[in-house]
PDB file of C-alpha atoms in Angstrom:
ATOM      1  CA  UNK M   1       0.000   0.000   0.000  1.00  0.00           C
ATOM      2  CA  UNK M   2       1.364   3.407  -0.977  1.00  0.00           C
ATOM      3  CA  UNK M   3       1.325   6.265   1.545  1.00  0.00           C
ATOM      4  CA  UNK M   4       0.776   9.755   0.254  1.00  0.00           C
ATOM      5  CA  UNK M   5       4.066  11.663   0.715  1.00  0.00           C
ATOM      6  CA  UNK M   6       2.183  14.713   1.879  1.00  0.00           C
ATOM      7  CA  UNK M   7       0.528  12.649   4.613  1.00  0.00           C
ATOM      8  CA  UNK M   8       3.802  11.033   5.820  1.00  0.00           C
ATOM      9  CA  UNK M   9       5.110  14.008   7.939  1.00  0.00           C
ATOM     10  CA  UNK M  10       1.769  14.211   9.750  1.00  0.00           C
ATOM     11  CA  UNK M  11       1.863  10.463  10.426  1.00  0.00           C
ATOM     12  CA  UNK M  12       5.370  10.701  11.900  1.00  0.00           C
ATOM     13  CA  UNK M  13       4.340  13.677  14.040  1.00  0.00           C
ATOM     14  CA  UNK M  14       1.279  11.804  15.324  1.00  0.00           C
ATOM     15  CA  UNK M  15       3.357   8.730  16.248  1.00  0.00           C
ATOM     16  CA  UNK M  16       5.960  10.899  18.013  1.00  0.00           C
ATOM     17  CA  UNK M  17       3.271  12.785  19.936  1.00  0.00           C
ATOM     18  CA  UNK M  18       1.585   9.556  21.036  1.00  0.00           C
ATOM     19  CA  UNK M  19       4.933   8.127  22.202  1.00  0.00           C
ATOM     20  CA  UNK M  20       5.640  11.256  24.232  1.00  0.00           C
ATOM     21  CA  UNK M  21       2.191  11.254  25.817  1.00  0.00           C
ATOM     22  CA  UNK M  22       2.477   7.542  26.599  1.00  0.00           C
ATOM     23  CA  UNK M  23       5.852   8.064  28.274  1.00  0.00           C
ATOM     24  CA  UNK M  24       4.533  10.983  30.318  1.00  0.00           C
ATOM     25  CA  UNK M  25       1.484   8.981  31.376  1.00  0.00           C
ATOM     26  CA  UNK M  26       3.684   6.153  32.620  1.00  0.00           C
ATOM     27  CA  UNK M  27       5.714   8.400  34.947  1.00  0.00           C
ATOM     28  CA  UNK M  28       4.898   7.749  38.632  1.00  0.00           C
ATOM     29  CA  UNK M  29       3.182  10.564  40.574  1.00  0.00           C
ATOM     30  CA  UNK M  30       5.320  13.235  42.216  1.00  0.00           C
ATOM     31  CA  UNK M  31       5.859  13.085  45.977  1.00  0.00           C
ATOM     32  CA  UNK M  32       4.521  16.203  47.725  1.00  0.00           C
ATOM     33  CA  UNK M  33       5.283  17.804  51.089  1.00  0.00           C
ATOM     34  CA  UNK M  34       2.827  18.844  53.794  1.00  0.00           C
ATOM     35  CA  UNK M  35       2.127  22.073  51.878  1.00  0.00           C
ATOM     36  CA  UNK M  36       1.243  20.163  48.731  1.00  0.00           C
ATOM     37  CA  UNK M  37       4.420  21.198  46.911  1.00  0.00           C
ATOM     38  CA  UNK M  38       6.448  18.734  44.845  1.00  0.00           C
ATOM     39  CA  UNK M  39       9.659  17.394  46.420  1.00  0.00           C
ATOM     40  CA  UNK M  40      12.719  18.577  44.502  1.00  0.00           C
ATOM     41  CA  UNK M  41      16.137  17.031  44.058  1.00  0.00           C
ATOM     42  CA  UNK M  42      18.780  18.526  46.346  1.00  0.00           C
ATOM     43  CA  UNK M  43      16.307  20.467  48.519  1.00  0.00           C
ATOM     44  CA  UNK M  44      16.371  19.889  52.304  1.00  0.00           C
ATOM     45  CA  UNK M  45      13.345  18.223  53.904  1.00  0.00           C
ATOM     46  CA  UNK M  46      12.455  16.771  57.284  1.00  0.00           C
ATOM     47  CA  UNK M  47      10.958  13.287  57.383  1.00  0.00           C
ATOM     48  CA  UNK M  48       8.298  13.435  60.092  1.00  0.00           C
ATOM     49  CA  UNK M  49       5.925  10.839  61.554  1.00  0.00           C
ATOM     50  CA  UNK M  50       2.247  11.071  60.689  1.00  0.00           C
ATOM     51  CA  UNK M  51       1.163   9.317  63.883  1.00  0.00           C
ATOM     52  CA  UNK M  52       1.399  11.709  66.826  1.00  0.00           C
ATOM     53  CA  UNK M  53       2.908  10.906  70.203  1.00  0.00           C
ATOM     54  CA  UNK M  54       5.430   8.311  69.009  1.00  0.00           C
ATOM     55  CA  UNK M  55       8.585  10.333  68.530  1.00  0.00           C
ATOM     56  CA  UNK M  56       9.783  13.057  66.202  1.00  0.00           C
ATOM     57  CA  UNK M  57      11.863  13.352  63.038  1.00  0.00           C
ATOM     58  CA  UNK M  58      14.934  11.381  61.987  1.00  0.00           C
ATOM     59  CA  UNK M  59      18.571  11.853  62.960  1.00  0.00           C
ATOM     60  CA  UNK M  60      21.942  10.049  63.049  1.00  0.00           C
ATOM     61  CA  UNK M  61      23.316   8.126  66.007  1.00  0.00           C
ATOM     62  CA  UNK M  62      25.954   5.602  67.008  1.00  0.00           C
ATOM     63  CA  UNK M  63      25.000   2.401  68.749  1.00  0.00           C
ATOM     64  CA  UNK M  64      26.802   1.563  71.996  1.00  0.00           C
ATOM     65  CA  UNK M  65      29.359   3.673  73.838  1.00  0.00           C
ATOM     66  CA  UNK M  66      31.429   4.618  70.780  1.00  0.00           C
ATOM     67  CA  UNK M  67      31.280   8.009  69.058  1.00  0.00           C
ATOM     68  CA  UNK M  68      32.181   6.780  65.580  1.00  0.00           C
ATOM     69  CA  UNK M  69      31.062   5.488  63.236  1.00  0.00           C
ATOM     70  CA  UNK M  70      27.551   6.847  63.073  1.00  0.00           C
ATOM     71  CA  UNK M  71      25.838   3.579  62.290  1.00  0.00           C
ATOM     72  CA  UNK M  72      22.133   4.131  62.860  1.00  0.00           C
ATOM     73  CA  UNK M  73      19.240   6.149  61.453  1.00  0.00           C
ATOM     74  CA  UNK M  74      17.003   6.791  64.445  1.00  0.00           C
ATOM     75  CA  UNK M  75      13.818   8.609  65.345  1.00  0.00           C
ATOM     76  CA  UNK M  76      13.955  11.454  67.855  1.00  0.00           C
ATOM     77  CA  UNK M  77      12.312  10.602  71.163  1.00  0.00           C
ATOM     78  CA  UNK M  78      10.243  13.782  71.396  1.00  0.00           C
ATOM     79  CA  UNK M  79       7.572  14.787  68.932  1.00  0.00           C
ATOM     80  CA  UNK M  80       8.701  18.433  68.930  1.00  0.00           C
ATOM     81  CA  UNK M  81      12.169  17.460  67.641  1.00  0.00           C
ATOM     82  CA  UNK M  82      12.194  17.530  63.846  1.00  0.00           C
ATOM     83  CA  UNK M  83      15.557  15.796  63.581  1.00  0.00           C
ATOM     84  CA  UNK M  84      18.025  16.577  60.786  1.00  0.00           C
ATOM     85  CA  UNK M  85      17.105  17.657  57.252  1.00  0.00           C
ATOM     86  CA  UNK M  86      17.733  15.300  54.341  1.00  0.00           C
ATOM     87  CA  UNK M  87      18.006  15.451  50.567  1.00  0.00           C
ATOM     88  CA  UNK M  88      16.776  12.977  47.959  1.00  0.00           C
ATOM     89  CA  UNK M  89      18.615  12.189  44.728  1.00  0.00           C
ATOM     90  CA  UNK M  90      16.825   9.979  42.181  1.00  0.00           C
ATOM     91  CA  UNK M  91      18.577   7.334  40.110  1.00  0.00           C
ATOM     92  CA  UNK M  92      18.490   9.809  37.227  1.00  0.00           C
ATOM     93  CA  UNK M  93      19.884  12.948  38.908  1.00  0.00           C
ATOM     94  CA  UNK M  94      18.862  15.106  35.933  1.00  0.00           C
ATOM     95  CA  UNK M  95      15.237  14.641  36.961  1.00  0.00           C
ATOM     96  CA  UNK M  96      14.444  17.619  39.137  1.00  0.00           C
ATOM     97  CA  UNK M  97      11.473  16.089  40.954  1.00  0.00           C
ATOM     98  CA  UNK M  98      11.090  13.156  43.352  1.00  0.00           C
ATOM     99  CA  UNK M  99       8.550  10.570  42.228  1.00  0.00           C
ATOM    100  CA  UNK M 100       6.865   7.649  43.958  1.00  0.00           C
ATOM    101  CA  UNK M 101       8.311   4.142  43.525  1.00  0.00           C
ATOM    102  CA  UNK M 102      11.562   5.507  42.095  1.00  0.00           C
ATOM    103  CA  UNK M 103      15.042   4.476  43.258  1.00  0.00           C
ATOM    104  CA  UNK M 104      16.750   7.280  45.152  1.00  0.00           C
ATOM    105  CA  UNK M 105      19.603   8.065  47.536  1.00  0.00           C
ATOM    106  CA  UNK M 106      18.713   9.562  50.928  1.00  0.00           C
ATOM    107  CA  UNK M 107      21.346  11.780  52.532  1.00  0.00           C
ATOM    108  CA  UNK M 108      21.387  13.713  55.806  1.00  0.00           C
ATOM    109  CA  UNK M 109      22.342  17.361  55.212  1.00  0.00           C
ATOM    110  CA  UNK M 110      24.670  17.478  58.197  1.00  0.00           C
ATOM    111  CA  UNK M 111      28.388  17.397  58.876  1.00  0.00           C
ATOM    112  CA  UNK M 112      29.888  14.566  60.869  1.00  0.00           C
ATOM    113  CA  UNK M 113      33.114  14.332  62.851  1.00  0.00           C
ATOM    114  CA  UNK M 114      33.270  10.694  61.756  1.00  0.00           C
ATOM    115  CA  UNK M 115      35.080   9.872  58.526  1.00  0.00           C
ATOM    116  CA  UNK M 116      32.071   8.606  56.582  1.00  0.00           C
ATOM    117  CA  UNK M 117      29.199   9.741  54.422  1.00  0.00           C
ATOM    118  CA  UNK M 118      25.800  10.577  55.881  1.00  0.00           C
ATOM    119  CA  UNK M 119      23.991   8.669  53.144  1.00  0.00           C
ATOM    120  CA  UNK M 120      21.585   5.891  54.032  1.00  0.00           C
ATOM    121  CA  UNK M 121      22.287   2.264  53.194  1.00  0.00           C
ATOM    122  CA  UNK M 122      20.900  -1.106  54.219  1.00  0.00           C
ATOM    123  CA  UNK M 123      23.141  -2.876  56.705  1.00  0.00           C
ATOM    124  CA  UNK M 124      23.912  -6.590  56.743  1.00  0.00           C
ATOM    125  CA  UNK M 125      21.593  -8.883  58.676  1.00  0.00           C
ATOM    126  CA  UNK M 126      22.022  -8.426  62.439  1.00  0.00           C
ATOM    127  CA  UNK M 127      21.932 -11.885  63.980  1.00  0.00           C
ATOM    128  CA  UNK M 128      21.576 -10.572  67.535  1.00  0.00           C
ATOM    129  CA  UNK M 129      18.297  -8.769  66.862  1.00  0.00           C
ATOM    130  CA  UNK M 130      17.192 -10.563  63.709  1.00  0.00           C
ATOM    131  CA  UNK M 131      16.904  -7.226  61.906  1.00  0.00           C
ATOM    132  CA  UNK M 132      18.075  -5.476  58.768  1.00  0.00           C
ATOM    133  CA  UNK M 133      18.842  -1.952  60.000  1.00  0.00           C
ATOM    134  CA  UNK M 134      19.201   1.266  58.019  1.00  0.00           C
ATOM    135  CA  UNK M 135      22.708   2.560  58.588  1.00  0.00           C
ATOM    136  CA  UNK M 136      25.007   5.255  57.153  1.00  0.00           C
ATOM    137  CA  UNK M 137      28.059   5.361  54.903  1.00  0.00           C
ATOM    138  CA  UNK M 138      26.458   4.763  51.510  1.00  0.00           C
ATOM    139  CA  UNK M 139      27.892   5.824  48.152  1.00  0.00           C
ATOM    140  CA  UNK M 140      25.956   8.295  46.025  1.00  0.00           C
ATOM    141  CA  UNK M 141      24.970   7.416  42.473  1.00  0.00           C
ATOM    142  CA  UNK M 142      26.541   4.681  40.318  1.00  0.00           C
ATOM    143  CA  UNK M 143      23.442   2.452  40.225  1.00  0.00           C
ATOM    144  CA  UNK M 144      24.282  -1.232  39.975  1.00  0.00           C
ATOM    145  CA  UNK M 145      25.443  -4.295  41.880  1.00  0.00           C
ATOM    146  CA  UNK M 146      28.091  -2.462  43.923  1.00  0.00           C
ATOM    147  CA  UNK M 147      25.634   0.113  45.277  1.00  0.00           C
ATOM    148  CA  UNK M 148      22.539  -2.082  45.613  1.00  0.00           C
ATOM    149  CA  UNK M 149      22.250  -1.384  49.365  1.00  0.00           C
ATOM    150  CA  UNK M 150      22.128   2.410  48.856  1.00  0.00           C
ATOM    151  CA  UNK M 151      18.785   2.781  47.067  1.00  0.00           C
ATOM    152  CA  UNK M 152      15.406   3.405  48.693  1.00  0.00           C
ATOM    153  CA  UNK M 153      11.928   4.373  47.561  1.00  0.00           C
ATOM    154  CA  UNK M 154       8.970   6.482  48.670  1.00  0.00           C
ATOM    155  CA  UNK M 155       5.487   5.088  48.098  1.00  0.00           C
ATOM    156  CA  UNK M 156       1.980   6.299  48.771  1.00  0.00           C
ATOM    157  CA  UNK M 157       0.479   4.825  51.938  1.00  0.00           C
ATOM    158  CA  UNK M 158      -3.158   5.709  52.534  1.00  0.00           C
ATOM    159  CA  UNK M 159      -3.133   9.497  52.170  1.00  0.00           C
ATOM    160  CA  UNK M 160       0.468   9.786  53.305  1.00  0.00           C
ATOM    161  CA  UNK M 161       3.740   8.022  52.468  1.00  0.00           C
ATOM    162  CA  UNK M 162       6.013   5.200  53.539  1.00  0.00           C
ATOM    163  CA  UNK M 163       9.670   4.402  52.907  1.00  0.00           C
ATOM    164  CA  UNK M 164      10.827   1.075  51.593  1.00  0.00           C
ATOM    165  CA  UNK M 165      13.834  -0.847  50.371  1.00  0.00           C
ATOM    166  CA  UNK M 166      13.225  -2.524  47.020  1.00  0.00           C
ATOM    167  CA  UNK M 167      15.950  -1.417  44.592  1.00  0.00           C
ATOM    168  CA  UNK M 168      15.572  -1.954  40.856  1.00  0.00           C
ATOM    169  CA  UNK M 169      18.988  -0.627  39.810  1.00  0.00           C
ATOM    170  CA  UNK M 170      20.401  -4.111  39.160  1.00  0.00           C
ATOM    171  CA  UNK M 171      18.535  -6.564  36.926  1.00  0.00           C
ATOM    172  CA  UNK M 172      20.619  -9.584  37.958  1.00  0.00           C
ATOM    173  CA  UNK M 173      20.643  -8.900  41.710  1.00  0.00           C
ATOM    174  CA  UNK M 174      18.440 -10.759  44.154  1.00  0.00           C
ATOM    175  CA  UNK M 175      17.146  -8.233  46.667  1.00  0.00           C
ATOM    176  CA  UNK M 176      14.809  -7.970  49.635  1.00  0.00           C
ATOM    177  CA  UNK M 177      11.659  -5.914  49.086  1.00  0.00           C
ATOM    178  CA  UNK M 178      10.269  -4.674  52.362  1.00  0.00           C
ATOM    179  CA  UNK M 179       8.852  -1.596  54.072  1.00  0.00           C
ATOM    180  CA  UNK M 180      10.894   0.444  56.529  1.00  0.00           C
ATOM    181  CA  UNK M 181       9.541   0.658  60.058  1.00  0.00           C
ATOM    182  CA  UNK M 182      10.692   1.289  63.622  1.00  0.00           C
ATOM    183  CA  UNK M 183      12.524  -1.261  65.769  1.00  0.00           C
ATOM    184  CA  UNK M 184      13.091  -0.294  69.400  1.00  0.00           C
ATOM    185  CA  UNK M 185      16.513  -1.391  70.644  1.00  0.00           C
ATOM    186  CA  UNK M 186      17.447  -0.495  74.233  1.00  0.00           C
ATOM    187  CA  UNK M 187      15.033   2.431  74.088  1.00  0.00           C
ATOM    188  CA  UNK M 188      16.388   3.694  70.747  1.00  0.00           C
ATOM    189  CA  UNK M 189      13.878   3.894  67.886  1.00  0.00           C
ATOM    190  CA  UNK M 190      15.922   2.588  64.936  1.00  0.00           C
ATOM    191  CA  UNK M 191      14.858   2.387  61.302  1.00  0.00           C
ATOM    192  CA  UNK M 192      14.797  -1.204  60.048  1.00  0.00           C
ATOM    193  CA  UNK M 193      13.026  -3.361  57.500  1.00  0.00           C
ATOM    194  CA  UNK M 194       9.612  -4.210  58.867  1.00  0.00           C
ATOM    195  CA  UNK M 195       6.163  -5.622  58.165  1.00  0.00           C
ATOM    196  CA  UNK M 196       4.719  -2.482  59.776  1.00  0.00           C
ATOM    197  CA  UNK M 197       5.500   0.633  57.679  1.00  0.00           C
ATOM    198  CA  UNK M 198       6.600   3.889  59.288  1.00  0.00           C
ATOM    199  CA  UNK M 199       3.977   6.329  57.980  1.00  0.00           C
ATOM    200  CA  UNK M 200       5.699   9.616  57.130  1.00  0.00           C
ATOM    201  CA  UNK M 201       5.232  13.097  55.712  1.00  0.00           C
ATOM    202  CA  UNK M 202       7.741  15.599  54.365  1.00  0.00           C
ATOM    203  CA  UNK M 203       8.316  19.165  55.497  1.00  0.00           C
ATOM    204  CA  UNK M 204      10.604  21.600  53.674  1.00  0.00           C
ATOM    205  CA  UNK M 205      13.467  22.669  55.973  1.00  0.00           C
TER     206      UNK M 205
END
């Protein structure tokens, strides 16, 4: 069947437009803060609990009597404490917005006297407690097998959000997919993989 040459440019334009619209429609929704504004890459935010009376925002801590390394992401004891601000960097850093169900790095925007990064990563299995804790010292970017423990996601949970570990940056890697919740260890509210999600909201710092 012959196609009219005059019609061909319009056909190509229509196909291109449909492809663009299809790609845009497939993009996950943007994550928004408590003011309804879209979360942006590199902007500081507090991660705060939705449920009142069970602690405040998130901060860094070291477990035991040592000062370094900072090896735990913990929740502040008091609701009025917002914790430390954090930034989010998606797997494609050129994308200026943070979207649901998208691999991203989570980094505390704070200096540390310890020689380490303040980026989140999933720690090895802790046999003493039977937990996978969220710790610090991750490497930013470079998605793949070597950084598989450094990627987290934000997903909608009811009308709010939850955090989870379920990286998709390595097609050949076998990973755990689980929500992030709170595990209380010696009175410290630590972030760990859990069957009970930690329901959160985001506030611009």
